[in-house]
Amino acid sequence: MDISQLTQALSNTLHHELRAQAEAQLEQVHKAPEFTQYLLQVVLHENTPLEVQQAASVYLKNMVYRYWKQRETVEGEEPYYCIPDQTKQVLRGNLVEAIIRVQPLVRSQLCVMLEHVIKLDFPEKWTGVVDDVLRFISLNTQQAWLGGMLSLYQLAKKYKFREDNKRMVYLKAMSVFLPLMQQQTTQLLGDLSIPSLQLQHVILKILYALIEYHLPLSLLNENTIPGWMHILHSVIDRTEPKECAEIQDEEDRAKHEFWKLKKWALSIIVRIFERYGSPHNVDHNYQLLAQYYMKMFNDNTMQVLLKQLELKRSGQFITPKMLHLILNYLKQAVDHAASWKLLKPYFQVIFQELVFPLLCYSDKDDQLWHDDPYEFIRQKYDVFVELESPVIAGVTFVQEACKTRKNILDQVLTYCLNILYTPDESRSPRLKDGALHTIGSIATVLLRKKSYKTQIEQMLATHVFSEFQSSHGYLRARACWCIQNFSDIKYSSEESLQFVLEQVLQCLLGQQALPIKVEAAIALQQLIKGQALAQNYIESHVNRIIQELLVVIKETENDDLTGVLEELIDTYPHQIGDVAVGLCQHLATAFNEIFEATQQNEEDSYKALTALGIMGAIQSLVKATINQPQILLMLEGTMANMIAGMLKNGVMDFYDELLNLLYLFTCVGVSPTMWCLLPIIYEMFQQDGSDFFNEIMPVLSNYVRVGGDTFIFDPKHGEMIVSMCTATLQSHIDEDAQRHSCKMLEILVLEHPGKLDQWIPSIVQCALDRLTKSLETPELKTWCIQVVVASLYANTTLVMGLLETIHFPNSKEPITDQFVSQWVKDADQFVGVHDKKLSVLGFCALLHCPHRPAAVLNNAHHFVPAIIIQLNALVQAYQDIAKENSDEDVSCEEEVGDVEELSSDEDNIDEEALKYMKSLKKKQQQVENAASSVQSAGKGSLAGGDNEDDEISDDDDDISSLIRSSLEMEYSTAIDSVDTSMDEFWIFKTTLEGLSANQPNWYQRVTGKLSPHQVELLKSLMVYAEQRRAQTESERIEAQGGYEFTITEVPQTFQFT
C-alpha cells in the first residue's frame, strides 16, 4: 500500500458505508515496515484534508500505543509485533517538528503519542527530544515556541511525581529551558493575542508540573524566583481584553485563553504557598525558602489577590475557579501572622459580601432544583465538582479563620444569628439558608467550645426544627443537613431526639423532592453513628428505609446514598438477613442499569462512582450474611452470572469490586457455583495478562486454603493457579505483581504439603529461572528464594533431587551449590516475620534431610549461624509486635476543651504535621540504610571464626525489626499458625537436640565452627524456646477453661555441649 492508497483508505474510514472495508484493509497492512512512516507522511502532507490528517494521527497514535514497547514472546506463541527500530528512529526524529507544523486538532493526538514515546524511551533510548525542542525554539517564532513547549510539557508530565534525585536528567534539561521560558514570557506579558496567550499558558503549565510535588531548589531560588513571581503577579493583575469581556455566556468566557492563563498563574502561586512557602508547616528542606517567600513575596501576593476580590465585590467578572484558588490561598494565609495582619481588616467584608452569598441558595440552584434535581444533587455531591467549587473553598476559609483566630468565630456567629433572629417577613428565606449553612459548616469548632456546645440543641430547636415543615423545599433539605453536622450532640431528652428522628424519617419516606430525600438519608446515617438510642428507634423502620433508599439511589445515582445503605447493612445484620436476597437483586438491577448508562457515556464519572458505590453496598450485604450459609448461597446465585459475564467481557473498571465479591463468597467455604468461576477467572487472566494478578490473588488464596480436598481432587485447579503464577513471574510487568505470584506459590505448597507434589518441579523451575534474569529490586530475589525454600520445606527430598538436576545457563554444575550459597548469603534479607520463620524451618528441614549433596556438605557450617541471625531478629520482631498490640489496647478518651485561638501576631503551627514529617523522614532514612545494609551483606558475615563480622550487633536487630512484609499481613499460610507444633524456636531446638543424639558427626559439622559469640546467642535462643513453649502451654490450658496455669520454673541457662 503506497501513500495515496493509504490516504484513500483513511478517508474511507470517515464514511459509514465504507468504514468496515477500509479498517479491514488497514489491519492487513499495519505491520508492513513502511506503514507507520507513511502515516506520519500523511499527517504532515500539506495537501491532505484536515479530517484525513486527523484520522491518520489517531491511527498513528494507536499504533504507537500498541506496538512501540518491545514485549517478550511466550514460547509456542506467534512473535509479538513491534514497530521496527529504524521506524522508531524516524518517528522520534520528526515528532517535535510535526507537533509544530500541524493544526491544533491533529497536534493534540501527536502530543499524546509523544508523551507515550517519552515515557518508554527517555532518556535511555532517546535524549534527542531535548535537542529538538531547543533547536526549534531558537528559530524564535511563536509557532515554533508553542510546538516546542507542548513537546517539553510531555516530558514534564513524566517527571512531575518524582523527587529531584530521581529526575536529574530532566532537571538538567530544565536548567537550560527555564531561563528561556522566563525571558520569553516576560516579553509576551504585554501581548494579549490568542497565540501569545496560548504560549504563555503552556509555559505556566510546564512550570506547574515542575513544582507540583517537588520544587527543585537548584533551579528556583532567590536568583530566579523574583522573575517568575513578577510574571505570575502581572498575569493575575492584567485587565481583561475587550473581546473577552464581550462574551455573554460566563462559562464560555471562563474558557477563554486569558482566563485559563490567570487560572494557571494562580494555581502556581497557591501551590508554592501551601507546599513550600508556609514556615513551620513545610518539609525541612524548604524552611529557608518558606521564610524567603513570606519576607519577599507574601505581601505583594496578598495585595494582588485582595484586588481581585475587590473587583468581584464591585460586580466585575472573575471565574469561579479563580475565586476558588484565591480563597484557598487566604485559608493558608490565616495561619501566618504576617499575612493575617494584612487579611484581618478585610475579613468581615470578604465573609459577608463574597463568601456568605456563595453559601446562600441561589437562582442557579433554584433553576436546577425545579428543572433538573438530578443535576442539582450531582453538583452538591460530586467530588470532582467540589475540587473547583468556590463554595467549598469559602467554607474551608471561614472554618480555618473561626478555628484559628481570636474573635472571628464570634463575628461570624453574630452576623448569622442577626439574620436568624430577623422576623421571617423581613428577611429572605435564602438568607436563613446561608446562615444555617454557615453555622453547620463551623459545627466542629462550635462543638469544641464549651460555651457554645451547651447551646447547640437550643439553637437547633429555635431555628432548625421548624424548617422541617417549611414551605421552601431547600430549607427542609437544609434542616436535614444541619442535623447531619450536629448528629452527635447530647440531647437533653429522649423526646427531643425522637422528634428529630421522626422529622428526618418523614423527609425520607414522605412525598418530598429528591434533594430533601438525599439529605434526610445522610442525616439518618449520621444519627445512627452518633446516637445510640437512634439505632433502637430506627430498627423497626429498617426495611422501609432500605426500600426507599433503593428507589432514591436509582433515581439520583448518588454515591453517598450507597454509603447510607452500607451503614444500615452493617448496623442491622440480623434484620437484613430476612430481605438480603431481594435487596441483592434490587442492587444488582440498579447496578446493571447504571453500568449500561456509563457504557453509553464513558465520561460520566458521577454515574461510575455510583455504580462503584452500589458494588460496595453489595459487598457489605455479603459481609453481613457471611455467617449465614443458606442466605450466602442465594446471594451467590444472584451475583454469579453477573460476575461471570463482566469478567468474560473484560469490564476492567470493575475488576476490583467483582474479585472482592468472589473473595467474600469464598472466605468461609467454596460452593460448586464458585468452583465454576475459577476457569472464568483464568480466562480473564489469559485475556488481560498479569496486570490484575494482585487483585486476583485473594480469591486464589481462598480457593487453595478454603477449598480443601475439592481443590486437591481436580488437578485442573492447581494447573490454572500455577499457570497464572508462573506467567506473572515470567512477564515484564512491575515486580510487585511478581512478588504476589511468589507468595501465591508459597501458599500453594505450604497449605497442602505432600498433596501437590506434581506441581513442585514447575514451581521450583520457574522461581529459579526468574533468578537468572534482571531484577529491579533485591526483594524479588529473596521472594524467589522463598518459593524454593517453601517447596523444600514441603518435600525436602524431592526438591534436593530437583536441584541436582537443574543447571544455570552456560553451566554444567548442578544449581544446588549456587542456590544454597545464595540462600545462606541472603539470610538477613528475609525481612518479614513469616519470611524469617519460613527460612528457619527450611534450614531445619535441610538439616534433617538424609540426602546431602556436596553443596550441602560444603555449606553446612553456615546453616546454624544463618538460623541464629534469623531467630535473633524474630525475638526482637515478636517483642515489637507485642508492644504494638499492647499500645493498641490502651485507649483513652480525649477531653474536649476549648479551641486555643491565636492572636494576630502568632503563627498557627501544625505540630502534628511537623512531627509526622520528621518521623516519616527518619523512617525513610532507616529503611534506606537497611536496604543498603541488606544489599551489601555477604557470605562472610555468616562465616565461623572470631571475625567481628560474624557477630550480630544491636544494629542488625534494629534493621531486621524495621521492615515488615505487607504480604504476610494480608495472607497467612499453614506455617503462620500459633500452634506450638509450628513454633520455629522449638523446632530448631528439637532439631539440634535430635542431631546431637542421633547424628553426632553431622551435628559437629554444622556447629563446630561457631564463634564464642554465636555460642552465647545459641544458648539464649534455647532458653527462649523453652520459655515460649511453657507460655504457649499455659495459654492453651487457660483457653480450654482449665485451671489457671502457673508457669513452672524454666532454666535461665542452657548447657550447650
PDB file of N, CA and C in Angstrom, residues 745-816:
ATOM      1  N   LEU A 745       2.459 -18.916  45.202  1.00  0.00           N
ATOM      2  CA  LEU A 745       3.105 -20.223  45.074  1.00  0.00           C
ATOM      3  C   LEU A 745       3.500 -20.765  46.443  1.00  0.00           C
ATOM      4  N   GLU A 746       3.954 -19.888  47.302  1.00  0.00           N
ATOM      5  CA  GLU A 746       4.253 -20.288  48.689  1.00  0.00           C
ATOM      6  C   GLU A 746       3.019 -20.893  49.355  1.00  0.00           C
ATOM      7  N   ILE A 747       1.912 -20.154  49.279  1.00  0.00           N
ATOM      8  CA  ILE A 747       0.671 -20.624  49.904  1.00  0.00           C
ATOM      9  C   ILE A 747       0.303 -21.995  49.353  1.00  0.00           C
ATOM     10  N   LEU A 748       0.448 -22.164  48.067  1.00  0.00           N
ATOM     11  CA  LEU A 748       0.069 -23.414  47.406  1.00  0.00           C
ATOM     12  C   LEU A 748       0.846 -24.600  47.978  1.00  0.00           C
ATOM     13  N   VAL A 749       2.163 -24.462  48.086  1.00  0.00           N
ATOM     14  CA  VAL A 749       2.969 -25.616  48.521  1.00  0.00           C
ATOM     15  C   VAL A 749       2.922 -25.805  50.035  1.00  0.00           C
ATOM     16  N   LEU A 750       2.705 -24.703  50.786  1.00  0.00           N
ATOM     17  CA  LEU A 750       2.693 -24.838  52.244  1.00  0.00           C
ATOM     18  C   LEU A 750       1.346 -25.309  52.771  1.00  0.00           C
ATOM     19  N   GLU A 751       0.267 -24.991  52.048  1.00  0.00           N
ATOM     20  CA  GLU A 751      -1.075 -25.331  52.542  1.00  0.00           C
ATOM     21  C   GLU A 751      -1.358 -26.824  52.417  1.00  0.00           C
ATOM     22  N   HIS A 752      -0.823 -27.461  51.393  1.00  0.00           N
ATOM     23  CA  HIS A 752      -1.104 -28.886  51.161  1.00  0.00           C
ATOM     24  C   HIS A 752       0.199 -29.654  50.949  1.00  0.00           C
ATOM     25  N   PRO A 753       1.076 -29.700  51.967  1.00  0.00           N
ATOM     26  CA  PRO A 753       2.364 -30.392  51.782  1.00  0.00           C
ATOM     27  C   PRO A 753       2.158 -31.876  51.483  1.00  0.00           C
ATOM     28  N   GLY A 754       2.863 -32.341  50.457  1.00  0.00           N
ATOM     29  CA  GLY A 754       2.782 -33.744  50.085  1.00  0.00           C
ATOM     30  C   GLY A 754       1.628 -34.093  49.183  1.00  0.00           C
ATOM     31  N   LYS A 755       0.661 -33.164  48.981  1.00  0.00           N
ATOM     32  CA  LYS A 755      -0.521 -33.462  48.181  1.00  0.00           C
ATOM     33  C   LYS A 755      -0.497 -32.800  46.800  1.00  0.00           C
ATOM     34  N   LEU A 756       0.433 -31.883  46.602  1.00  0.00           N
ATOM     35  CA  LEU A 756       0.529 -31.193  45.321  1.00  0.00           C
ATOM     36  C   LEU A 756       1.938 -31.308  44.764  1.00  0.00           C
ATOM     37  N   ASP A 757       2.573 -32.434  45.059  1.00  0.00           N
ATOM     38  CA  ASP A 757       3.972 -32.604  44.653  1.00  0.00           C
ATOM     39  C   ASP A 757       4.156 -32.567  43.144  1.00  0.00           C
ATOM     40  N   GLN A 758       3.088 -32.858  42.376  1.00  0.00           N
ATOM     41  CA  GLN A 758       3.243 -32.878  40.925  1.00  0.00           C
ATOM     42  C   GLN A 758       3.553 -31.489  40.377  1.00  0.00           C
ATOM     43  N   TRP A 759       3.226 -30.426  41.148  1.00  0.00           N
ATOM     44  CA  TRP A 759       3.465 -29.066  40.674  1.00  0.00           C
ATOM     45  C   TRP A 759       4.806 -28.509  41.154  1.00  0.00           C
ATOM     46  N   ILE A 760       5.422 -29.159  42.105  1.00  0.00           N
ATOM     47  CA  ILE A 760       6.650 -28.611  42.689  1.00  0.00           C
ATOM     48  C   ILE A 760       7.763 -28.451  41.643  1.00  0.00           C
ATOM     49  N   PRO A 761       8.010 -29.404  40.748  1.00  0.00           N
ATOM     50  CA  PRO A 761       9.084 -29.193  39.768  1.00  0.00           C
ATOM     51  C   PRO A 761       8.907 -27.926  38.929  1.00  0.00           C
ATOM     52  N   SER A 762       7.695 -27.693  38.423  1.00  0.00           N
ATOM     53  CA  SER A 762       7.498 -26.493  37.599  1.00  0.00           C
ATOM     54  C   SER A 762       7.575 -25.227  38.444  1.00  0.00           C
ATOM     55  N   ILE A 763       7.113 -25.296  39.703  1.00  0.00           N
ATOM     56  CA  ILE A 763       7.194 -24.135  40.591  1.00  0.00           C
ATOM     57  C   ILE A 763       8.647 -23.780  40.873  1.00  0.00           C
ATOM     58  N   VAL A 764       9.445 -24.776  41.241  1.00  0.00           N
ATOM     59  CA  VAL A 764      10.858 -24.542  41.540  1.00  0.00           C
ATOM     60  C   VAL A 764      11.593 -24.050  40.297  1.00  0.00           C
ATOM     61  N   GLN A 765      11.331 -24.669  39.164  1.00  0.00           N
ATOM     62  CA  GLN A 765      11.995 -24.275  37.918  1.00  0.00           C
ATOM     63  C   GLN A 765      11.696 -22.820  37.577  1.00  0.00           C
ATOM     64  N   CYS A 766      10.430 -22.418  37.726  1.00  0.00           N
ATOM     65  CA  CYS A 766      10.037 -21.045  37.387  1.00  0.00           C
ATOM     66  C   CYS A 766      10.744 -20.041  38.292  1.00  0.00           C
ATOM     67  N   ALA A 767      10.760 -20.319  39.599  1.00  0.00           N
ATOM     68  CA  ALA A 767      11.410 -19.400  40.543  1.00  0.00           C
ATOM     69  C   ALA A 767      12.897 -19.271  40.250  1.00  0.00           C
ATOM     70  N   LEU A 768      13.545 -20.388  39.950  1.00  0.00           N
ATOM     71  CA  LEU A 768      14.976 -20.352  39.651  1.00  0.00           C
ATOM     72  C   LEU A 768      15.246 -19.631  38.332  1.00  0.00           C
ATOM     73  N   ASP A 769      14.370 -19.839  37.349  1.00  0.00           N
ATOM     74  CA  ASP A 769      14.531 -19.145  36.069  1.00  0.00           C
ATOM     75  C   ASP A 769      14.470 -17.631  36.267  1.00  0.00           C
ATOM     76  N   ARG A 770      13.541 -17.199  37.120  1.00  0.00           N
ATOM     77  CA  ARG A 770      13.417 -15.742  37.358  1.00  0.00           C
ATOM     78  C   ARG A 770      14.676 -15.181  38.010  1.00  0.00           C
ATOM     79  N   LEU A 771      15.329 -15.990  38.812  1.00  0.00           N
ATOM     80  CA  LEU A 771      16.566 -15.536  39.461  1.00  0.00           C
ATOM     81  C   LEU A 771      17.673 -15.281  38.443  1.00  0.00           C
ATOM     82  N   THR A 772      17.600 -15.909  37.281  1.00  0.00           N
ATOM     83  CA  THR A 772      18.658 -15.742  36.281  1.00  0.00           C
ATOM     84  C   THR A 772      18.471 -14.476  35.456  1.00  0.00           C
ATOM     85  N   LYS A 773      17.309 -13.795  35.590  1.00  0.00           N
ATOM     86  CA  LYS A 773      17.029 -12.606  34.791  1.00  0.00           C
ATOM     87  C   LYS A 773      17.239 -11.351  35.628  1.00  0.00           C
ATOM     88  N   SER A 774      17.234 -10.211  34.952  1.00  0.00           N
ATOM     89  CA  SER A 774      17.500  -8.956  35.661  1.00  0.00           C
ATOM     90  C   SER A 774      16.407  -8.681  36.678  1.00  0.00           C
ATOM     91  N   LEU A 775      16.826  -8.104  37.811  1.00  0.00           N
ATOM     92  CA  LEU A 775      15.917  -7.795  38.904  1.00  0.00           C
ATOM     93  C   LEU A 775      16.057  -6.318  39.248  1.00  0.00           C
ATOM     94  N   GLU A 776      14.910  -5.630  39.344  1.00  0.00           N
ATOM     95  CA  GLU A 776      14.958  -4.212  39.683  1.00  0.00           C
ATOM     96  C   GLU A 776      15.240  -4.012  41.162  1.00  0.00           C
ATOM     97  N   THR A 777      14.780  -4.922  41.993  1.00  0.00           N
ATOM     98  CA  THR A 777      14.940  -4.779  43.439  1.00  0.00           C
ATOM     99  C   THR A 777      15.456  -6.080  44.031  1.00  0.00           C
ATOM    100  N   PRO A 778      16.226  -5.993  45.133  1.00  0.00           N
ATOM    101  CA  PRO A 778      16.701  -7.223  45.774  1.00  0.00           C
ATOM    102  C   PRO A 778      15.579  -8.021  46.423  1.00  0.00           C
ATOM    103  N   GLU A 779      14.440  -7.347  46.703  1.00  0.00           N
ATOM    104  CA  GLU A 779      13.343  -8.055  47.365  1.00  0.00           C
ATOM    105  C   GLU A 779      12.821  -9.209  46.524  1.00  0.00           C
ATOM    106  N   LEU A 780      12.720  -9.008  45.208  1.00  0.00           N
ATOM    107  CA  LEU A 780      12.177 -10.070  44.365  1.00  0.00           C
ATOM    108  C   LEU A 780      13.089 -11.290  44.379  1.00  0.00           C
ATOM    109  N   LYS A 781      14.377 -11.058  44.443  1.00  0.00           N
ATOM    110  CA  LYS A 781      15.319 -12.177  44.533  1.00  0.00           C
ATOM    111  C   LYS A 781      15.020 -13.012  45.777  1.00  0.00           C
ATOM    112  N   THR A 782      14.802 -12.337  46.894  1.00  0.00           N
ATOM    113  CA  THR A 782      14.505 -13.052  48.135  1.00  0.00           C
ATOM    114  C   THR A 782      13.188 -13.808  48.034  1.00  0.00           C
ATOM    115  N   TRP A 783      12.188 -13.189  47.381  1.00  0.00           N
ATOM    116  CA  TRP A 783      10.898 -13.860  47.231  1.00  0.00           C
ATOM    117  C   TRP A 783      11.038 -15.135  46.403  1.00  0.00           C
ATOM    118  N   CYS A 784      11.836 -15.087  45.345  1.00  0.00           N
ATOM    119  CA  CYS A 784      12.037 -16.294  44.528  1.00  0.00           C
ATOM    120  C   CYS A 784      12.742 -17.382  45.337  1.00  0.00           C
ATOM    121  N   ILE A 785      13.719 -16.971  46.128  1.00  0.00           N
ATOM    122  CA  ILE A 785      14.389 -17.944  47.000  1.00  0.00           C
ATOM    123  C   ILE A 785      13.395 -18.557  47.967  1.00  0.00           C
ATOM    124  N   GLN A 786      12.481 -17.725  48.484  1.00  0.00           N
ATOM    125  CA  GLN A 786      11.490 -18.232  49.434  1.00  0.00           C
ATOM    126  C   GLN A 786      10.572 -19.280  48.813  1.00  0.00           C
ATOM    127  N   VAL A 787      10.247 -19.113  47.532  1.00  0.00           N
ATOM    128  CA  VAL A 787       9.405 -20.112  46.860  1.00  0.00           C
ATOM    129  C   VAL A 787      10.099 -21.471  46.889  1.00  0.00           C
ATOM    130  N   VAL A 788      11.391 -21.466  46.578  1.00  0.00           N
ATOM    131  CA  VAL A 788      12.144 -22.721  46.590  1.00  0.00           C
ATOM    132  C   VAL A 788      12.250 -23.260  48.001  1.00  0.00           C
ATOM    133  N   VAL A 789      12.478 -22.374  48.975  1.00  0.00           N
ATOM    134  CA  VAL A 789      12.583 -22.805  50.380  1.00  0.00           C
ATOM    135  C   VAL A 789      11.267 -23.420  50.842  1.00  0.00           C
ATOM    136  N   ALA A 790      10.138 -22.776  50.476  1.00  0.00           N
ATOM    137  CA  ALA A 790       8.833 -23.325  50.852  1.00  0.00           C
ATOM    138  C   ALA A 790       8.639 -24.707  50.241  1.00  0.00           C
ATOM    139  N   SER A 791       9.039 -24.872  48.992  1.00  0.00           N
ATOM    140  CA  SER A 791       8.934 -26.178  48.335  1.00  0.00           C
ATOM    141  C   SER A 791       9.835 -27.197  49.014  1.00  0.00           C
ATOM    142  N   LEU A 792      11.018 -26.750  49.390  1.00  0.00           N
ATOM    143  CA  LEU A 792      11.957 -27.642  50.084  1.00  0.00           C
ATOM    144  C   LEU A 792      11.390 -28.082  51.428  1.00  0.00           C
ATOM    145  N   TYR A 793      10.756 -27.150  52.135  1.00  0.00           N
ATOM    146  CA  TYR A 793      10.140 -27.485  53.422  1.00  0.00           C
ATOM    147  C   TYR A 793       8.993 -28.479  53.226  1.00  0.00           C
ATOM    148  N   ALA A 794       8.216 -28.296  52.132  1.00  0.00           N
ATOM    149  CA  ALA A 794       7.070 -29.172  51.889  1.00  0.00           C
ATOM    150  C   ALA A 794       7.505 -30.574  51.489  1.00  0.00           C
ATOM    151  N   ASN A 795       8.591 -30.694  50.717  1.00  0.00           N
ATOM    152  CA  ASN A 795       9.085 -32.016  50.298  1.00  0.00           C
ATOM    153  C   ASN A 795      10.589 -31.889  50.061  1.00  0.00           C
ATOM    154  N   THR A 796      11.343 -32.066  51.135  1.00  0.00           N
ATOM    155  CA  THR A 796      12.784 -31.805  51.096  1.00  0.00           C
ATOM    156  C   THR A 796      13.495 -32.730  50.117  1.00  0.00           C
ATOM    157  N   THR A 797      13.187 -33.997  50.177  1.00  0.00           N
ATOM    158  CA  THR A 797      13.881 -34.963  49.329  1.00  0.00           C
ATOM    159  C   THR A 797      13.644 -34.672  47.854  1.00  0.00           C
ATOM    160  N   LEU A 798      12.381 -34.382  47.483  1.00  0.00           N
ATOM    161  CA  LEU A 798      12.051 -34.097  46.096  1.00  0.00           C
ATOM    162  C   LEU A 798      12.814 -32.875  45.592  1.00  0.00           C
ATOM    163  N   VAL A 799      12.812 -31.810  46.364  1.00  0.00           N
ATOM    164  CA  VAL A 799      13.433 -30.566  45.906  1.00  0.00           C
ATOM    165  C   VAL A 799      14.945 -30.693  45.850  1.00  0.00           C
ATOM    166  N   MET A 800      15.560 -31.357  46.822  1.00  0.00           N
ATOM    167  CA  MET A 800      17.014 -31.530  46.770  1.00  0.00           C
ATOM    168  C   MET A 800      17.407 -32.342  45.539  1.00  0.00           C
ATOM    169  N   GLY A 801      16.592 -33.316  45.207  1.00  0.00           N
ATOM    170  CA  GLY A 801      16.858 -34.076  43.984  1.00  0.00           C
ATOM    171  C   GLY A 801      16.708 -33.222  42.740  1.00  0.00           C
ATOM    172  N   LEU A 802      15.686 -32.358  42.734  1.00  0.00           N
ATOM    173  CA  LEU A 802      15.483 -31.466  41.594  1.00  0.00           C
ATOM    174  C   LEU A 802      16.664 -30.528  41.407  1.00  0.00           C
ATOM    175  N   LEU A 803      17.146 -29.953  42.500  1.00  0.00           N
ATOM    176  CA  LEU A 803      18.249 -29.004  42.418  1.00  0.00           C
ATOM    177  C   LEU A 803      19.493 -29.641  41.804  1.00  0.00           C
ATOM    178  N   GLU A 804      19.645 -30.928  42.040  1.00  0.00           N
ATOM    179  CA  GLU A 804      20.806 -31.625  41.488  1.00  0.00           C
ATOM    180  C   GLU A 804      20.678 -31.853  39.982  1.00  0.00           C
ATOM    181  N   THR A 805      19.464 -31.707  39.443  1.00  0.00           N
ATOM    182  CA  THR A 805      19.261 -31.947  38.003  1.00  0.00           C
ATOM    183  C   THR A 805      19.131 -30.664  37.198  1.00  0.00           C
ATOM    184  N   ILE A 806      19.032 -29.526  37.900  1.00  0.00           N
ATOM    185  CA  ILE A 806      18.839 -28.242  37.226  1.00  0.00           C
ATOM    186  C   ILE A 806      20.181 -27.518  37.133  1.00  0.00           C
ATOM    187  N   HIS A 807      20.395 -26.854  35.997  1.00  0.00           N
ATOM    188  CA  HIS A 807      21.647 -26.128  35.791  1.00  0.00           C
ATOM    189  C   HIS A 807      21.325 -24.703  35.362  1.00  0.00           C
ATOM    190  N   PHE A 808      22.147 -23.760  35.816  1.00  0.00           N
ATOM    191  CA  PHE A 808      22.058 -22.405  35.299  1.00  0.00           C
ATOM    192  C   PHE A 808      22.526 -22.398  33.844  1.00  0.00           C
ATOM    193  N   PRO A 809      22.105 -21.430  33.047  1.00  0.00           N
ATOM    194  CA  PRO A 809      22.586 -21.347  31.658  1.00  0.00           C
ATOM    195  C   PRO A 809      24.114 -21.289  31.613  1.00  0.00           C
ATOM    196  N   ASN A 810      24.673 -21.959  30.635  1.00  0.00           N
ATOM    197  CA  ASN A 810      26.119 -21.974  30.409  1.00  0.00           C
ATOM    198  C   ASN A 810      26.895 -22.586  31.576  1.00  0.00           C
ATOM    199  N   SER A 811      26.269 -23.508  32.271  1.00  0.00           N
ATOM    200  CA  SER A 811      26.937 -24.166  33.388  1.00  0.00           C
ATOM    201  C   SER A 811      26.570 -25.639  33.386  1.00  0.00           C
ATOM    202  N   LYS A 812      27.570 -26.489  33.645  1.00  0.00           N
ATOM    203  CA  LYS A 812      27.337 -27.921  33.723  1.00  0.00           C
ATOM    204  C   LYS A 812      27.124 -28.384  35.160  1.00  0.00           C
ATOM    205  N   GLU A 813      27.413 -27.482  36.125  1.00  0.00           N
ATOM    206  CA  GLU A 813      27.281 -27.848  37.526  1.00  0.00           C
ATOM    207  C   GLU A 813      25.821 -27.752  37.970  1.00  0.00           C
ATOM    208  N   PRO A 814      25.391 -28.643  38.874  1.00  0.00           N
ATOM    209  CA  PRO A 814      24.030 -28.524  39.418  1.00  0.00           C
ATOM    210  C   PRO A 814      23.846 -27.167  40.092  1.00  0.00           C
ATOM    211  N   ILE A 815      22.612 -26.752  40.120  1.00  0.00           N
ATOM    212  CA  ILE A 815      22.303 -25.432  40.671  1.00  0.00           C
ATOM    213  C   ILE A 815      22.355 -25.421  42.202  1.00  0.00           C
ATOM    214  N   THR A 816      22.458 -26.602  42.806  1.00  0.00           N
ATOM    215  CA  THR A 816      22.359 -26.730  44.260  1.00  0.00           C
ATOM    216  C   THR A 816      23.317 -25.812  44.986  1.00  0.00           C
TER     217      THR A 816
END
